[in-house]
Every structure is written in C-alpha cells, then in structure tokens.
Amino acid sequence: LHVHTKASDGHNSLRDMARAAQALGFEYLAITEHSRRLTVAHGLDPLQLLRQCDEIDQLNTELNGITLLKGIEVDILEDGSLDLPDDVLVRLDLVVGAVHSKFDLSRAKQTTRILRAMEHPHFTLLAHPTGRLLEQRAPYDVDMLRIIRQAKTRGCFLELNAHPERLDLLDTYCQMAKDEGVLVSINSDAHSSFDFANLRFGIGQARRGWLEKSDVLNALPLAKLMSLIKRTM
C-alpha cells in the first residue's frame, strides 16, 4: 500500500511495477507517489495526480489478476494540513500521510501536527510514523500512544515501513498498536520493482512486535481491504 513509480522518484513505470507485483502473487498494489511539496522527489501536483489516476483506471482494464489502487503519499505540513486539496484527494482510493520536514519540532507540536492530519476527512494511513532513518536520522519526538489511540478513534491505520533503513514502526509500537486494536500495514515503500523484496524485513519486524496476520491491514483480501479503507476517505 505504499509504492512509487518514475512519475515521482521511482525507477520503473506504472506497468512495470504492476507486472512485478503480479509476478509475486499480489492481489492489489497501491500507487502512492509523493505530493508536490516534496520537490526533491518530483512530487505530483493536482493535475499530474489526476492524470495518473486516469492511467491507473486504464491499466486496470487491461490487467488480469491484480488491481491497482489510486493513492498518494501526501506531505503532512507543519500545521497538520495536507499538501493537496480535498477535491483531488477524494478521487483516490487511499491517502498515505507522511512527515518529511520539520523533524525537530517539540514533542507537543509534532504530536499535535500528526493528530490534526489524522483528523482530516481523507486520511488512510500514517507512513513511517517516527521518521527515523537507521544510522542517519533519529526518530522525531512524538507521543506514539496518543497517535495510536487517535488512529483507533479515527478508524485509520499505521504503516510498518519495510525499507531496511527505516523498519518503522518500532517493534514496541507494533505491540502497542496490537493492544489498542489498530491494524498495521507492512509496506515495501518500493521505488523499483526489486524493492518488493524488502517486505521480508517488514515481516520480521512485525514478528518482533508480536503481530499476526489478523493484525495486518494488507494481509486482507481486496474486498475486505476496500471496505475498511473506504471508511477513511
């Protein structure tokens, strides 16, 4: 539920990513480019995103055995607002929110920022929830229990990012999410067709946090998944 193509900072085409996922037996794949604020990653503006939505719709008419979902990895701005307008976000199947700036805010401000974003009417999944990069960047300071409980109240979900430099959620936070009844999505954050292999690292992290199949959002079949994520949109 978190994948990039060369439309933003990925390396493969939409069709290539779909074929690679299908070859691995995936039932569905969410395409979630960066949004416009993240210019370093060639984030999409509203017109570009809507154009990609049309491409996904067309490709879905050609594919057999896999369904592409329309999404975005939208920047959570400092005030908790999202980087794209509602009339664009409502066209999507899911919205993945992520912090990509202002990592040094105080615990209170960072927590409030994320809580406000999660209250947005179009918010499905909080990506790499602590923002850490192993041996590169420490996690930002945030009250994760409040975030998890907000996800429960809001009916949205948390990501366990399987990239080996992230592995974020921490295993202890996975346990907290399980205890609170919040589903976690184990996502590759793939930027190429080879990156789907990272999912094994995410599965290992989930097991460290005592997650089981029933705790994982994207272990669900497509019909059940859609019924849950539709409520977030």
mmCIF file of N, CA, C and O in Angstrom, residues 12 24 27 55 95 100 103 130 139 167 186 196 205 208 214:
data_model
loop_
_atom_site.group_PDB
_atom_site.id
_atom_site.type_symbol
_atom_site.label_atom_id
_atom_site.label_comp_id
_atom_site.label_asym_id
_atom_site.label_seq_id
_atom_site.Cartn_x
_atom_site.Cartn_y
_atom_site.Cartn_z
ATOM 1 N N ASN A 12 10.807 2.702 -12.086
ATOM 2 C CA ASN A 12 10.097 1.880 -13.056
ATOM 3 C C ASN A 12 8.743 2.498 -13.392
ATOM 4 O O ASN A 12 8.217 3.315 -12.641
ATOM 5 N N LEU A 24 4.700 -11.661 -8.177
ATOM 6 C CA LEU A 24 4.899 -12.095 -6.799
ATOM 7 C C LEU A 24 3.608 -12.598 -6.156
ATOM 8 O O LEU A 24 3.610 -12.988 -4.992
ATOM 9 N N GLU A 27 -2.450 -9.454 -4.891
ATOM 10 C CA GLU A 27 -3.822 -9.263 -5.379
ATOM 11 C C GLU A 27 -4.085 -7.800 -5.718
ATOM 12 O O GLU A 27 -4.928 -7.483 -6.544
ATOM 13 N N GLU A 55 -4.549 7.070 -15.819
ATOM 14 C CA GLU A 55 -3.671 5.997 -16.299
ATOM 15 C C GLU A 55 -3.920 4.698 -15.536
ATOM 16 O O GLU A 55 -3.925 3.610 -16.127
ATOM 17 N N VAL A 95 -5.256 7.564 1.062
ATOM 18 C CA VAL A 95 -4.288 8.644 1.254
ATOM 19 C C VAL A 95 -3.304 8.222 2.334
ATOM 20 O O VAL A 95 -3.704 7.893 3.461
ATOM 21 N N HIS A 100 7.766 14.797 6.230
ATOM 22 C CA HIS A 100 9.035 14.852 5.505
ATOM 23 C C HIS A 100 9.830 16.119 5.821
ATOM 24 O O HIS A 100 10.835 16.398 5.163
ATOM 25 N N PHE A 103 11.478 17.996 11.359
ATOM 26 C CA PHE A 103 11.635 16.855 12.262
ATOM 27 C C PHE A 103 11.974 17.276 13.686
ATOM 28 O O PHE A 103 11.866 16.469 14.612
ATOM 29 N N THR A 130 7.595 7.368 12.849
ATOM 30 C CA THR A 130 8.545 8.126 13.669
ATOM 31 C C THR A 130 9.609 8.837 12.833
ATOM 32 O O THR A 130 10.413 9.592 13.381
ATOM 33 N N PRO A 139 14.621 9.244 15.312
ATOM 34 C CA PRO A 139 13.171 9.472 15.209
ATOM 35 C C PRO A 139 12.807 10.830 15.784
ATOM 36 O O PRO A 139 13.453 11.314 16.723
ATOM 37 N N LEU A 167 12.436 0.421 8.945
ATOM 38 C CA LEU A 167 11.831 -0.550 9.873
ATOM 39 C C LEU A 167 11.042 0.190 10.960
ATOM 40 O O LEU A 167 11.244 0.016 12.162
ATOM 41 N N ILE A 186 2.097 -3.517 6.452
ATOM 42 C CA ILE A 186 3.515 -3.763 6.185
ATOM 43 C C ILE A 186 3.771 -3.388 4.725
ATOM 44 O O ILE A 186 3.334 -4.073 3.802
ATOM 45 N N PHE A 196 10.350 -4.766 -3.765
ATOM 46 C CA PHE A 196 9.334 -5.602 -3.116
ATOM 47 C C PHE A 196 9.985 -6.654 -2.220
ATOM 48 O O PHE A 196 9.358 -7.145 -1.271
ATOM 49 N N GLN A 205 10.159 -7.524 11.280
ATOM 50 C CA GLN A 205 9.914 -6.502 12.301
ATOM 51 C C GLN A 205 8.544 -6.703 12.949
ATOM 52 O O GLN A 205 8.392 -6.578 14.164
ATOM 53 N N ARG A 208 8.687 -9.423 15.426
ATOM 54 C CA ARG A 208 9.335 -8.951 16.664
ATOM 55 C C ARG A 208 8.314 -8.233 17.550
ATOM 56 O O ARG A 208 8.419 -8.259 18.771
ATOM 57 N N SER A 214 -3.824 -11.463 11.414
ATOM 58 C CA SER A 214 -5.062 -10.744 11.715
ATOM 59 C C SER A 214 -4.818 -9.295 12.134
ATOM 60 O O SER A 214 -5.762 -8.504 12.199
#
